Amino acid sequence: MVPQGRTAGAGLARFNTVPREDVEAALLTCCGCGRWAQRIAAHRPYPDLGSLLAASDEACYDLTPAEVNEALARESVSPRPLAGARGPGTLAAHTALRAAHAEYERRFRHVFVICLDDYREDEQLDQVLCALRSRLANDVDEERVVTAEELRRLIRGRLTRLAAPAHP
């Protein structure tokens, strides 16, 4: 999901210079926690992407359980079909995916999050189904740690896209 906003794709220089309220709004598309967005915006300017991502990681590690819940509440609550999932068995796989998402939300009381940045489109459905199956076996505390890490990874990818230079 590429964040939309005035700074989307505008590069790090633009990210560093747009008004604070604009960058905070764009940051909320990366992570739905208000304190996280305020913290990242307040520490501008960032000399490079690595510094921005390091600041994000630090802010993610400092999120309280309530702030993780705030961020999770802003994540999509309805799983969307994965773009690369086509061919025989896709309908059945998506039916299984919806059922697994529902079971996950019932068990853990929040949406399932997973970062798929390292997978090709044609691998994503299998990865989500496998991760759901595996993570449903976690206890609540263990899953909370995994969820926070996946959320941090999602945020890194979103920030990277947010701060990417615009392509002509």
mmCIF file of C-alpha atoms in Angstrom:
data_model
loop_
_atom_site.group_PDB
_atom_site.id
_atom_site.type_symbol
_atom_site.label_atom_id
_atom_site.label_comp_id
_atom_site.label_asym_id
_atom_site.label_seq_id
_atom_site.Cartn_x
_atom_site.Cartn_y
_atom_site.Cartn_z
ATOM 1 C CA MET A 1 0.000 0.000 0.000
ATOM 2 C CA VAL A 2 1.634 3.213 -1.123
ATOM 3 C CA PRO A 3 0.724 6.086 1.163
ATOM 4 C CA GLN A 4 -1.191 8.862 -0.509
ATOM 5 C CA GLY A 5 -0.650 12.433 0.519
ATOM 6 C CA ARG A 6 1.188 15.562 -0.410
ATOM 7 C CA THR A 7 4.568 13.992 0.291
ATOM 8 C CA ALA A 8 3.964 10.582 -1.313
ATOM 9 C CA GLY A 9 6.813 9.775 -3.667
ATOM 10 C CA ALA A 10 8.216 13.290 -3.345
ATOM 11 C CA GLY A 11 11.579 12.342 -1.939
ATOM 12 C CA LEU A 12 13.268 12.813 1.373
ATOM 13 C CA ALA A 13 14.002 16.503 0.763
ATOM 14 C CA ARG A 14 10.290 17.223 0.378
ATOM 15 C CA PHE A 15 9.486 14.970 3.358
ATOM 16 C CA ASN A 16 11.874 17.056 5.448
ATOM 17 C CA THR A 17 10.427 20.422 4.406
ATOM 18 C CA VAL A 18 6.637 20.136 4.062
ATOM 19 C CA PRO A 19 4.583 21.623 6.894
ATOM 20 C CA ARG A 20 4.448 19.446 9.977
ATOM 21 C CA GLU A 21 0.685 18.831 9.792
ATOM 22 C CA ASP A 22 1.048 17.598 6.191
ATOM 23 C CA VAL A 23 3.873 15.218 6.990
ATOM 24 C CA GLU A 24 2.027 13.927 10.082
ATOM 25 C CA ALA A 25 -1.035 13.189 7.937
ATOM 26 C CA ALA A 26 1.157 11.312 5.451
ATOM 27 C CA LEU A 27 2.913 9.464 8.273
ATOM 28 C CA LEU A 28 -0.438 8.299 9.645
ATOM 29 C CA THR A 29 -0.861 6.360 6.382
ATOM 30 C CA CYS A 30 2.334 4.500 7.290
ATOM 31 C CA CYS A 31 1.426 3.869 10.937
ATOM 32 C CA GLY A 32 -1.913 4.706 12.494
ATOM 33 C CA CYS A 33 -0.450 5.747 15.846
ATOM 34 C CA GLY A 34 -0.620 9.503 16.393
ATOM 35 C CA ARG A 35 2.309 9.668 18.816
ATOM 36 C CA TRP A 36 4.509 7.717 16.378
ATOM 37 C CA ALA A 37 3.669 10.141 13.533
ATOM 38 C CA GLN A 38 4.288 13.174 15.758
ATOM 39 C CA ARG A 39 7.617 11.780 16.920
ATOM 40 C CA ILE A 40 8.865 11.045 13.391
ATOM 41 C CA ALA A 41 7.740 14.472 12.154
ATOM 42 C CA ALA A 42 9.334 16.267 15.121
ATOM 43 C CA HIS A 43 12.790 14.821 14.450
ATOM 44 C CA ARG A 44 13.058 16.106 10.894
ATOM 45 C CA PRO A 45 15.190 16.764 8.951
ATOM 46 C CA TYR A 46 16.616 13.322 8.277
ATOM 47 C CA PRO A 47 19.942 13.263 6.416
ATOM 48 C CA ASP A 48 19.114 10.028 4.580
ATOM 49 C CA LEU A 49 16.590 7.211 4.330
ATOM 50 C CA GLY A 50 18.575 5.038 6.738
ATOM 51 C CA SER A 51 18.250 7.679 9.452
ATOM 52 C CA LEU A 52 14.513 7.971 8.871
ATOM 53 C CA LEU A 53 14.071 4.192 9.050
ATOM 54 C CA ALA A 54 16.216 3.961 12.196
ATOM 55 C CA ALA A 55 14.093 6.648 13.855
ATOM 56 C CA SER A 56 10.971 4.780 12.824
ATOM 57 C CA ASP A 57 12.290 1.506 14.218
ATOM 58 C CA GLU A 58 13.136 3.168 17.532
ATOM 59 C CA ALA A 59 9.689 4.778 17.704
ATOM 60 C CA CYS A 60 8.059 1.420 16.894
ATOM 61 C CA TYR A 61 9.976 -0.347 19.655
ATOM 62 C CA ASP A 62 8.742 2.328 22.079
ATOM 63 C CA LEU A 63 5.044 1.872 21.232
ATOM 64 C CA THR A 64 2.919 0.969 24.222
ATOM 65 C CA PRO A 65 0.375 -1.856 23.900
ATOM 66 C CA ALA A 66 -2.364 0.787 23.604
ATOM 67 C CA GLU A 67 -0.458 2.506 20.780
ATOM 68 C CA VAL A 68 0.024 -0.786 18.947
ATOM 69 C CA ASN A 69 -3.746 -1.258 19.279
ATOM 70 C CA GLU A 70 -4.268 2.257 17.889
ATOM 71 C CA ALA A 71 -2.072 1.437 14.879
ATOM 72 C CA LEU A 72 -3.769 -1.923 14.334
ATOM 73 C CA ALA A 73 -7.206 -0.316 14.487
ATOM 74 C CA ARG A 74 -6.277 1.807 11.458
ATOM 75 C CA GLU A 75 -5.111 -1.168 9.426
ATOM 76 C CA SER A 76 -7.505 -2.612 6.872
ATOM 77 C CA VAL A 77 -10.139 -4.709 8.593
ATOM 78 C CA SER A 78 -11.191 -6.570 5.471
ATOM 79 C CA PRO A 79 -8.559 -8.644 3.724
ATOM 80 C CA ARG A 80 -8.322 -7.742 0.071
ATOM 81 C CA PRO A 81 -7.699 -10.286 -2.665
ATOM 82 C CA LEU A 82 -3.987 -10.437 -3.360
ATOM 83 C CA ALA A 83 -3.075 -9.086 -6.778
ATOM 84 C CA GLY A 84 -0.902 -12.019 -7.836
ATOM 85 C CA ALA A 85 -3.381 -14.698 -6.819
ATOM 86 C CA ARG A 86 -4.822 -16.100 -10.035
ATOM 87 C CA GLY A 87 -5.478 -19.472 -11.548
ATOM 88 C CA PRO A 88 -7.005 -22.763 -10.449
ATOM 89 C CA GLY A 89 -7.850 -22.941 -6.783
ATOM 90 C CA THR A 90 -7.705 -19.184 -6.252
ATOM 91 C CA LEU A 91 -11.358 -18.888 -5.221
ATOM 92 C CA ALA A 92 -10.948 -21.689 -2.698
ATOM 93 C CA ALA A 93 -7.739 -20.110 -1.401
ATOM 94 C CA HIS A 94 -9.429 -16.746 -0.932
ATOM 95 C CA THR A 95 -12.326 -18.448 0.864
ATOM 96 C CA ALA A 96 -9.796 -20.114 3.167
ATOM 97 C CA LEU A 97 -8.057 -16.773 3.609
ATOM 98 C CA ARG A 98 -11.267 -15.019 4.694
ATOM 99 C CA ALA A 99 -12.049 -17.815 7.156
ATOM 100 C CA ALA A 100 -8.522 -17.741 8.579
ATOM 101 C CA HIS A 101 -8.654 -13.960 8.958
ATOM 102 C CA ALA A 102 -11.961 -14.242 10.808
ATOM 103 C CA GLU A 103 -10.567 -16.902 13.141
ATOM 104 C CA TYR A 104 -7.435 -14.840 13.744
ATOM 105 C CA GLU A 105 -9.463 -11.732 14.626
ATOM 106 C CA ARG A 106 -11.723 -13.759 16.894
ATOM 107 C CA ARG A 107 -8.749 -15.281 18.711
ATOM 108 C CA PHE A 108 -6.461 -12.237 18.982
ATOM 109 C CA ARG A 109 -8.991 -9.366 18.828
ATOM 110 C CA HIS A 110 -7.113 -7.431 16.158
ATOM 111 C CA VAL A 111 -6.465 -7.603 12.440
ATOM 112 C CA PHE A 112 -3.802 -9.867 11.009
ATOM 113 C CA VAL A 113 -0.807 -7.956 9.688
ATOM 114 C CA ILE A 114 2.042 -9.290 7.623
ATOM 115 C CA CYS A 115 4.714 -7.579 5.571
ATOM 116 C CA LEU A 116 4.903 -9.053 2.073
ATOM 117 C CA ASP A 117 7.514 -6.660 0.667
ATOM 118 C CA ASP A 118 10.048 -9.464 0.139
ATOM 119 C CA TYR A 119 7.669 -11.717 -1.837
ATOM 120 C CA ARG A 120 6.639 -11.729 -5.472
ATOM 121 C CA GLU A 121 2.943 -11.243 -6.182
ATOM 122 C CA ASP A 122 2.518 -14.902 -7.119
ATOM 123 C CA GLU A 123 3.916 -15.972 -3.713
ATOM 124 C CA GLN A 124 1.860 -13.660 -1.506
ATOM 125 C CA LEU A 125 -1.316 -15.705 -1.122
ATOM 126 C CA ASP A 126 0.646 -18.789 -0.054
ATOM 127 C CA GLN A 127 2.727 -16.719 2.356
ATOM 128 C CA VAL A 128 -0.347 -15.178 3.984
ATOM 129 C CA LEU A 129 -2.125 -18.534 4.320
ATOM 130 C CA CYS A 130 0.991 -20.190 5.730
ATOM 131 C CA ALA A 131 1.631 -17.344 8.185
ATOM 132 C CA LEU A 132 -1.994 -17.293 9.324
ATOM 133 C CA ARG A 133 -1.961 -21.036 9.930
ATOM 134 C CA SER A 134 1.316 -20.827 11.815
ATOM 135 C CA ARG A 135 0.459 -17.746 13.869
ATOM 136 C CA LEU A 136 -2.944 -19.085 14.937
ATOM 137 C CA ALA A 137 -0.933 -21.582 17.007
ATOM 138 C CA ASN A 138 0.732 -18.757 18.972
ATOM 139 C CA ASP A 139 -0.433 -17.784 22.427
ATOM 140 C CA VAL A 140 -1.676 -14.200 22.835
ATOM 141 C CA ASP A 141 1.600 -12.804 24.226
ATOM 142 C CA GLU A 142 3.730 -14.497 21.584
ATOM 143 C CA GLU A 143 1.459 -13.245 18.803
ATOM 144 C CA ARG A 144 1.606 -9.714 20.192
ATOM 145 C CA VAL A 145 5.388 -9.727 19.689
ATOM 146 C CA VAL A 146 5.092 -11.145 16.148
ATOM 147 C CA THR A 147 2.366 -8.644 15.264
ATOM 148 C CA ALA A 148 4.457 -5.697 16.506
ATOM 149 C CA GLU A 149 7.413 -6.882 14.397
ATOM 150 C CA GLU A 150 5.269 -7.321 11.277
ATOM 151 C CA LEU A 151 3.764 -3.881 11.848
ATOM 152 C CA ARG A 152 7.282 -2.396 12.158
ATOM 153 C CA ARG A 153 8.286 -4.072 8.871
ATOM 154 C CA LEU A 154 5.139 -2.765 7.145
ATOM 155 C CA ILE A 155 5.892 0.734 8.372
ATOM 156 C CA ARG A 156 9.475 0.552 7.045
ATOM 157 C CA GLY A 157 8.215 -0.359 3.576
ATOM 158 C CA ARG A 158 5.587 2.359 3.616
ATOM 159 C CA LEU A 159 8.106 4.968 4.783
ATOM 160 C CA THR A 160 10.541 3.909 2.088
ATOM 161 C CA ARG A 161 7.855 4.421 -0.552
ATOM 162 C CA LEU A 162 6.758 7.697 1.061
ATOM 163 C CA ALA A 163 10.284 9.136 0.948
ATOM 164 C CA ALA A 164 11.118 7.751 -2.510
ATOM 165 C CA PRO A 165 12.033 10.270 -5.179
ATOM 166 C CA ALA A 166 9.287 11.006 -7.687
ATOM 167 C CA HIS A 167 9.711 9.285 -11.045
ATOM 168 C CA PRO A 168 9.094 11.433 -14.121
#
